GROMACS .gro file of C-alpha atoms in nm:
model
  246
    1MET     CA    1   7.762  12.151  11.205
    2ASN     CA    2   7.911  11.881  11.426
    3GLY     CA    3   8.096  11.572  11.305
    4ALA     CA    4   7.802  11.338  11.359
    5ALA     CA    5   7.574  11.555  11.147
    6GLN     CA    6   7.821  11.532  10.858
    7ILE     CA    7   7.798  11.151  10.846
    8PRO     CA    8   7.513  11.008  10.633
    9GLN     CA    9   7.273  10.790  10.831
   10ASN     CA   10   7.354  10.474  10.634
   11THR     CA   11   7.725  10.535  10.692
   12LYS     CA   12   7.663  10.565  11.066
   13PHE     CA   13   7.494  10.225  11.064
   14LEU     CA   14   7.787  10.081  10.869
   15LEU     CA   15   8.033  10.227  11.120
   16GLU     CA   16   7.843  10.072  11.409
   17TYR     CA   17   7.828   9.736  11.235
   18ARG     CA   18   8.193   9.725  11.142
   19SER     CA   19   8.300   9.850  11.486
   20SER     CA   20   8.144   9.534  11.629
   21ASP     CA   21   8.316   9.311  11.376
   22ARG     CA   22   8.625   9.157  11.532
   23VAL     CA   23   8.784   9.054  11.202
   24ASP     CA   24   9.001   9.323  11.042
   25GLN     CA   25   8.819   9.587  11.242
   26VAL     CA   26   9.068   9.867  11.176
   27ASP     CA   27   9.073   9.801  10.801
   28SER     CA   28   8.693   9.793  10.793
   29LEU     CA   29   8.663  10.120  10.981
   30ARG     CA   30   8.916  10.281  10.750
   31GLY     CA   31   8.709  10.175  10.452
   32VAL     CA   32   8.411  10.358  10.597
   33TRP     CA   33   8.609  10.672  10.678
   34GLN     CA   34   8.736  10.680  10.321
   35LEU     CA   35   8.376  10.713  10.202
   36ILE     CA   36   8.337  11.035  10.401
   37ARG     CA   37   8.515  11.326  10.237
   38THR     CA   38   8.556  11.566  10.530
   39PRO     CA   39   8.872  11.682  10.712
   40ALA     CA   40   8.749  11.509  11.029
   41ALA     CA   41   8.723  11.179  10.842
   42ARG     CA   42   9.077  11.220  10.709
   43TYR     CA   43   9.210  11.251  11.064
   44ALA     CA   44   9.012  10.942  11.164
   45GLU     CA   45   9.154  10.758  10.863
   46ALA     CA   46   9.509  10.862  10.955
   47LEU     CA   47   9.448  10.740  11.309
   48THR     CA   48   9.362  10.392  11.179
   49TYR     CA   49   9.698  10.383  11.001
   50LEU     CA   50   9.873  10.490  11.322
   51GLN     CA   51   9.703  10.203  11.503
   52GLN     CA   52   9.876   9.970  11.257
   53GLN     CA   53  10.206  10.162  11.275
   54ASN     CA   54  10.178  10.251  10.907
   55PHE     CA   55  10.326  10.596  10.952
   56GLU     CA   56  10.394  10.675  10.587
   57ALA     CA   57  10.031  10.607  10.494
   58ALA     CA   58   9.914  10.827  10.782
   59LYS     CA   59  10.143  11.107  10.662
   60ALA     CA   60  10.013  11.076  10.307
   61VAL     CA   61   9.652  11.117  10.421
   62ILE     CA   62   9.726  11.437  10.614
   63GLU     CA   63   9.966  11.577  10.355
   64ASP     CA   64   9.693  11.542  10.089
   65LEU     CA   65   9.433  11.738  10.288
   66PRO     CA   66   9.493  12.067  10.100
   67GLU     CA   67   9.439  11.883   9.770
   68GLU     CA   68   9.075  11.820   9.862
   69HIS     CA   69   8.988  12.098  10.105
   70VAL     CA   70   9.063  12.468  10.140
   71LEU     CA   71   9.204  12.495  10.492
   72LYS     CA   72   9.178  12.798  10.715
   73VAL     CA   73   9.475  12.914  10.924
   74LYS     CA   74   9.377  12.711  11.232
   75GLN     CA   75   9.310  12.403  11.019
   76GLU     CA   76   9.650  12.435  10.855
   77SER     CA   77   9.809  12.468  11.200
   78GLU     CA   78   9.628  12.152  11.306
   79ARG     CA   79   9.751  11.972  10.994
   80TRP     CA   80  10.114  12.059  11.064
   81ARG     CA   81  10.070  11.956  11.427
   82MET     CA   82   9.933  11.620  11.312
   83LEU     CA   83  10.228  11.568  11.079
   84ALA     CA   84  10.464  11.654  11.364
   85LEU     CA   85  10.290  11.400  11.586
   86ILE     CA   86  10.309  11.128  11.320
   87GLU     CA   87  10.680  11.192  11.269
   88TYR     CA   88  10.734  11.189  11.645
   89LEU     CA   89  10.553  10.855  11.687
   90GLN     CA   90  10.744  10.711  11.393
   91GLY     CA   91  11.074  10.804  11.558
   92VAL     CA   92  10.976  10.632  11.883
   93ASN     CA   93  10.862  10.323  11.693
   94ASN     CA   94  11.181  10.308  11.486
   95ASP     CA   95  11.374  10.305  11.814
   96GLY     CA   96  11.190   9.987  11.912
   97ARG     CA   97  10.987  10.149  12.190
   98SER     CA   98  10.626  10.235  12.262
   99VAL     CA   99  10.475  10.561  12.388
  100ALA     CA  100  10.480  10.405  12.735
  101GLN     CA  101  10.862  10.418  12.727
  102LEU     CA  102  10.933  10.785  12.659
  103THR     CA  103  11.230  10.964  12.812
  104ILE     CA  104  11.184  11.293  12.997
  105GLY     CA  105  11.315  11.477  12.692
  106GLU     CA  106  11.070  11.297  12.465
  107GLN     CA  107  10.783  11.384  12.697
  108GLU     CA  108  10.888  11.748  12.677
  109ALA     CA  109  10.904  11.722  12.297
  110LEU     CA  110  10.548  11.589  12.299
  111GLU     CA  111  10.442  11.885  12.512
  112ALA     CA  112  10.603  12.114  12.254
  113ILE     CA  113  10.390  11.955  11.983
  114ILE     CA  114  10.077  12.010  12.194
  115ALA     CA  115  10.174  12.378  12.231
  116ASP     CA  116   9.876  12.447  12.460
  117GLN     CA  117   9.634  12.367  12.177
  118ARG     CA  118   9.321  12.151  12.194
  119ASP     CA  119   9.277  12.031  11.837
  120ARG     CA  120   9.280  11.663  11.737
  121PRO     CA  121   9.656  11.593  11.732
  122ALA     CA  122   9.711  11.800  12.048
  123THR     CA  123   9.437  11.606  12.225
  124TRP     CA  124   9.577  11.269  12.113
  125ALA     CA  125   9.926  11.370  12.224
  126GLN     CA  126   9.790  11.493  12.557
  127ASN     CA  127   9.613  11.160  12.605
  128ILE     CA  128   9.950  10.983  12.579
  129LEU     CA  129  10.100  11.203  12.850
  130CYS     CA  130   9.793  11.172  13.070
  131PHE     CA  131   9.747  10.794  13.041
  132HIS     CA  132  10.113  10.688  13.070
  133TYR     CA  133  10.272  10.967  13.275
  134GLY     CA  134   9.991  11.129  13.471
  135LYS     CA  135  10.047  11.463  13.299
  136CYS     CA  136   9.684  11.558  13.253
  137ARG     CA  137   9.524  11.897  13.202
  138ALA     CA  138   9.185  12.018  13.311
  139PRO     CA  139   8.912  12.030  13.047
  140LEU     CA  140   8.777  12.362  12.927
  141THR     CA  141   8.492  12.481  13.149
  142GLY     CA  142   8.258  12.775  13.177
  143ASP     CA  143   8.132  12.990  12.894
  144ALA     CA  144   8.239  12.836  12.564
  145LYS     CA  145   8.269  13.188  12.419
  146VAL     CA  146   8.534  13.283  12.674
  147ALA     CA  147   8.890  13.170  12.611
  148PRO     CA  148   9.064  12.974  12.889
  149LYS     CA  149   9.279  13.187  13.115
  150SER     CA  150   9.598  13.065  12.951
  151ARG     CA  151   9.476  13.204  12.618
  152GLN     CA  152   9.304  13.525  12.725
  153PRO     CA  153   9.464  13.848  12.599
  154MET     CA  154   9.719  13.999  12.837
  155LYS     CA  155   9.625  14.306  13.029
  156LYS     CA  156   9.803  14.624  12.926
  157ALA     CA  157  10.021  14.624  13.236
  158ASP     CA  158  10.135  14.269  13.162
  159ALA     CA  159  10.192  14.344  12.796
  160GLU     CA  160  10.450  14.608  12.884
  161HIS     CA  161  10.665  14.335  13.039
  162ALA     CA  162  10.590  14.065  12.783
  163GLU     CA  163  10.880  13.875  12.634
  164ALA     CA  164  10.908  13.720  12.290
  165THR     CA  165  10.879  13.342  12.262
  166LEU     CA  166  11.010  13.094  12.006
  167ARG     CA  167  10.906  12.729  11.982
  168VAL     CA  168  11.039  12.477  11.725
  169TYR     CA  169  10.892  12.129  11.674
  170PRO     CA  170  10.944  11.848  11.604
  171ASN     CA  171  11.304  11.859  11.718
  172PRO     CA  172  11.485  11.658  11.587
  173ALA     CA  173  11.315  11.707  11.249
  174SER     CA  174  11.354  11.544  10.909
  175LYS     CA  175  11.105  11.674  10.651
  176TYR     CA  176  10.989  11.995  10.815
  177ALA     CA  177  10.986  12.191  11.140
  178THR     CA  178  10.707  12.414  11.263
  179VAL     CA  179  10.815  12.742  11.422
  180GLU     CA  180  10.567  12.920  11.649
  181VAL     CA  181  10.658  13.274  11.749
  182ASP     CA  182  10.524  13.552  11.966
  183LEU     CA  183  10.708  13.876  11.904
  184ALA     CA  184  10.542  14.051  12.200
  185ALA     CA  185  10.551  14.358  11.975
  186ASP     CA  186  10.439  14.476  11.633
  187PRO     CA  187  10.637  14.311  11.351
  188GLU     CA  188  10.885  14.529  11.164
  189ASN     CA  189  11.079  14.329  10.906
  190ALA     CA  190  11.028  14.029  11.136
  191LEU     CA  191  11.195  13.710  11.018
  192VAL     CA  192  11.258  13.349  11.113
  193GLU     CA  193  11.598  13.238  10.985
  194LEU     CA  194  11.755  12.893  10.962
  195LYS     CA  195  12.134  12.909  10.981
  196ASP     CA  196  12.413  12.652  10.960
  197VAL     CA  197  12.708  12.632  11.199
  198ALA     CA  198  12.899  12.887  10.990
  199GLY     CA  199  12.617  13.139  11.025
  200LYS     CA  200  12.501  13.109  10.664
  201VAL     CA  201  12.130  13.176  10.619
  202LEU     CA  202  11.973  12.869  10.457
  203GLN     CA  203  11.610  12.976  10.481
  204GLN     CA  204  11.442  13.303  10.564
  205LEU     CA  205  11.068  13.328  10.634
  206ARG     CA  206  10.878  13.651  10.691
  207VAL     CA  207  10.664  13.689  11.004
  208SER     CA  208  10.364  13.909  10.924
  209SER     CA  209  10.192  13.923  11.263
  210SER     CA  210  10.299  13.943  11.626
  211VAL     CA  211  10.181  13.586  11.689
  212ALA     CA  212  10.248  13.356  11.396
  213GLN     CA  213  10.346  13.012  11.275
  214VAL     CA  214  10.580  12.932  10.987
  215VAL     CA  215  10.719  12.607  10.851
  216LEU     CA  216  11.083  12.533  10.768
  217ASP     CA  217  11.145  12.287  10.484
  218CYS     CA  218  11.409  12.047  10.620
  219GLY     CA  219  11.381  11.786  10.344
  220GLN     CA  220  11.674  11.921  10.140
  221VAL     CA  221  11.891  12.012  10.438
  222ALA     CA  222  12.174  11.777  10.538
  223SER     CA  223  12.173  11.608  10.877
  224GLY     CA  224  12.330  11.822  11.145
  225THR     CA  225  12.276  12.091  11.406
  226TYR     CA  226  12.138  12.427  11.300
  227THR     CA  227  12.007  12.742  11.464
  228VAL     CA  228  11.667  12.902  11.425
  229GLN     CA  229  11.666  13.276  11.492
  230LEU     CA  230  11.376  13.512  11.551
  231VAL     CA  231  11.451  13.863  11.428
  232ASN     CA  232  11.246  14.182  11.468
  233HIS     CA  233  11.343  14.548  11.415
  234GLY     CA  234  11.679  14.418  11.294
  235VAL     CA  235  11.749  14.263  11.634
  236VAL     CA  236  11.787  13.891  11.708
  237LEU     CA  237  11.529  13.826  11.980
  238LEU     CA  238  11.574  13.454  12.036
  239THR     CA  239  11.774  13.158  11.909
  240GLU     CA  240  11.688  12.789  11.927
  241LYS     CA  241  11.894  12.485  11.831
  242LEU     CA  242  11.739  12.258  11.565
  243ILE     CA  243  11.868  11.908  11.493
  244ILE     CA  244  11.793  11.771  11.147
  245LYS     CA  245  11.815  11.396  11.085
  246GLN     CA  246  11.779  11.252  10.735
   0.00000   0.00000   0.00000
């Protein structure tokens, strides 16, 4: 069922009416979205808060999604991506700049949040890069049942030469950091570890599949520079630097 079909007819009329109202338009639209108890409406509600630079309210809406809905794996991934995007935008705003004033490093950080996905937060982040920096990507075309080339399974010959990948975002982080991994092999005691400068393991998360996503809780970790390690078969495959700012 598409998003439009989930909206009651009278609510659709109210949305159209309030969209044409120039007085407190964003607040009015938010009031309508709050009447619709679907995940899609929660993202739309969060977006209205972002339009008003009310980042904490936007976070609260997305953080509360699991309280009202049972989320599947992809939906949970989308939720964490949205939280990463909100935190990213909040950091830019706190620095007194807009998304039209991003550094090269910040543009790359935004690309890391997108992570080649096409869900709501990834699309909104991609729109920023496309509109302000000309970094656009082609829309999906062809048979909807066929994955785009970038996401099609590797051929056996390619798989033999595949390398593991490790992606950490947002970076810097404050409350959490999402870690996306591709072991390029079957997991055997696979782990993601967060270590301090002395090499002490602060957090250890199990990776149960060759391609996975885990979340590091940074809220209780002091500000500083840490390392995130990907381990499989008792071997450290990759290491990434993670900066935590509280």
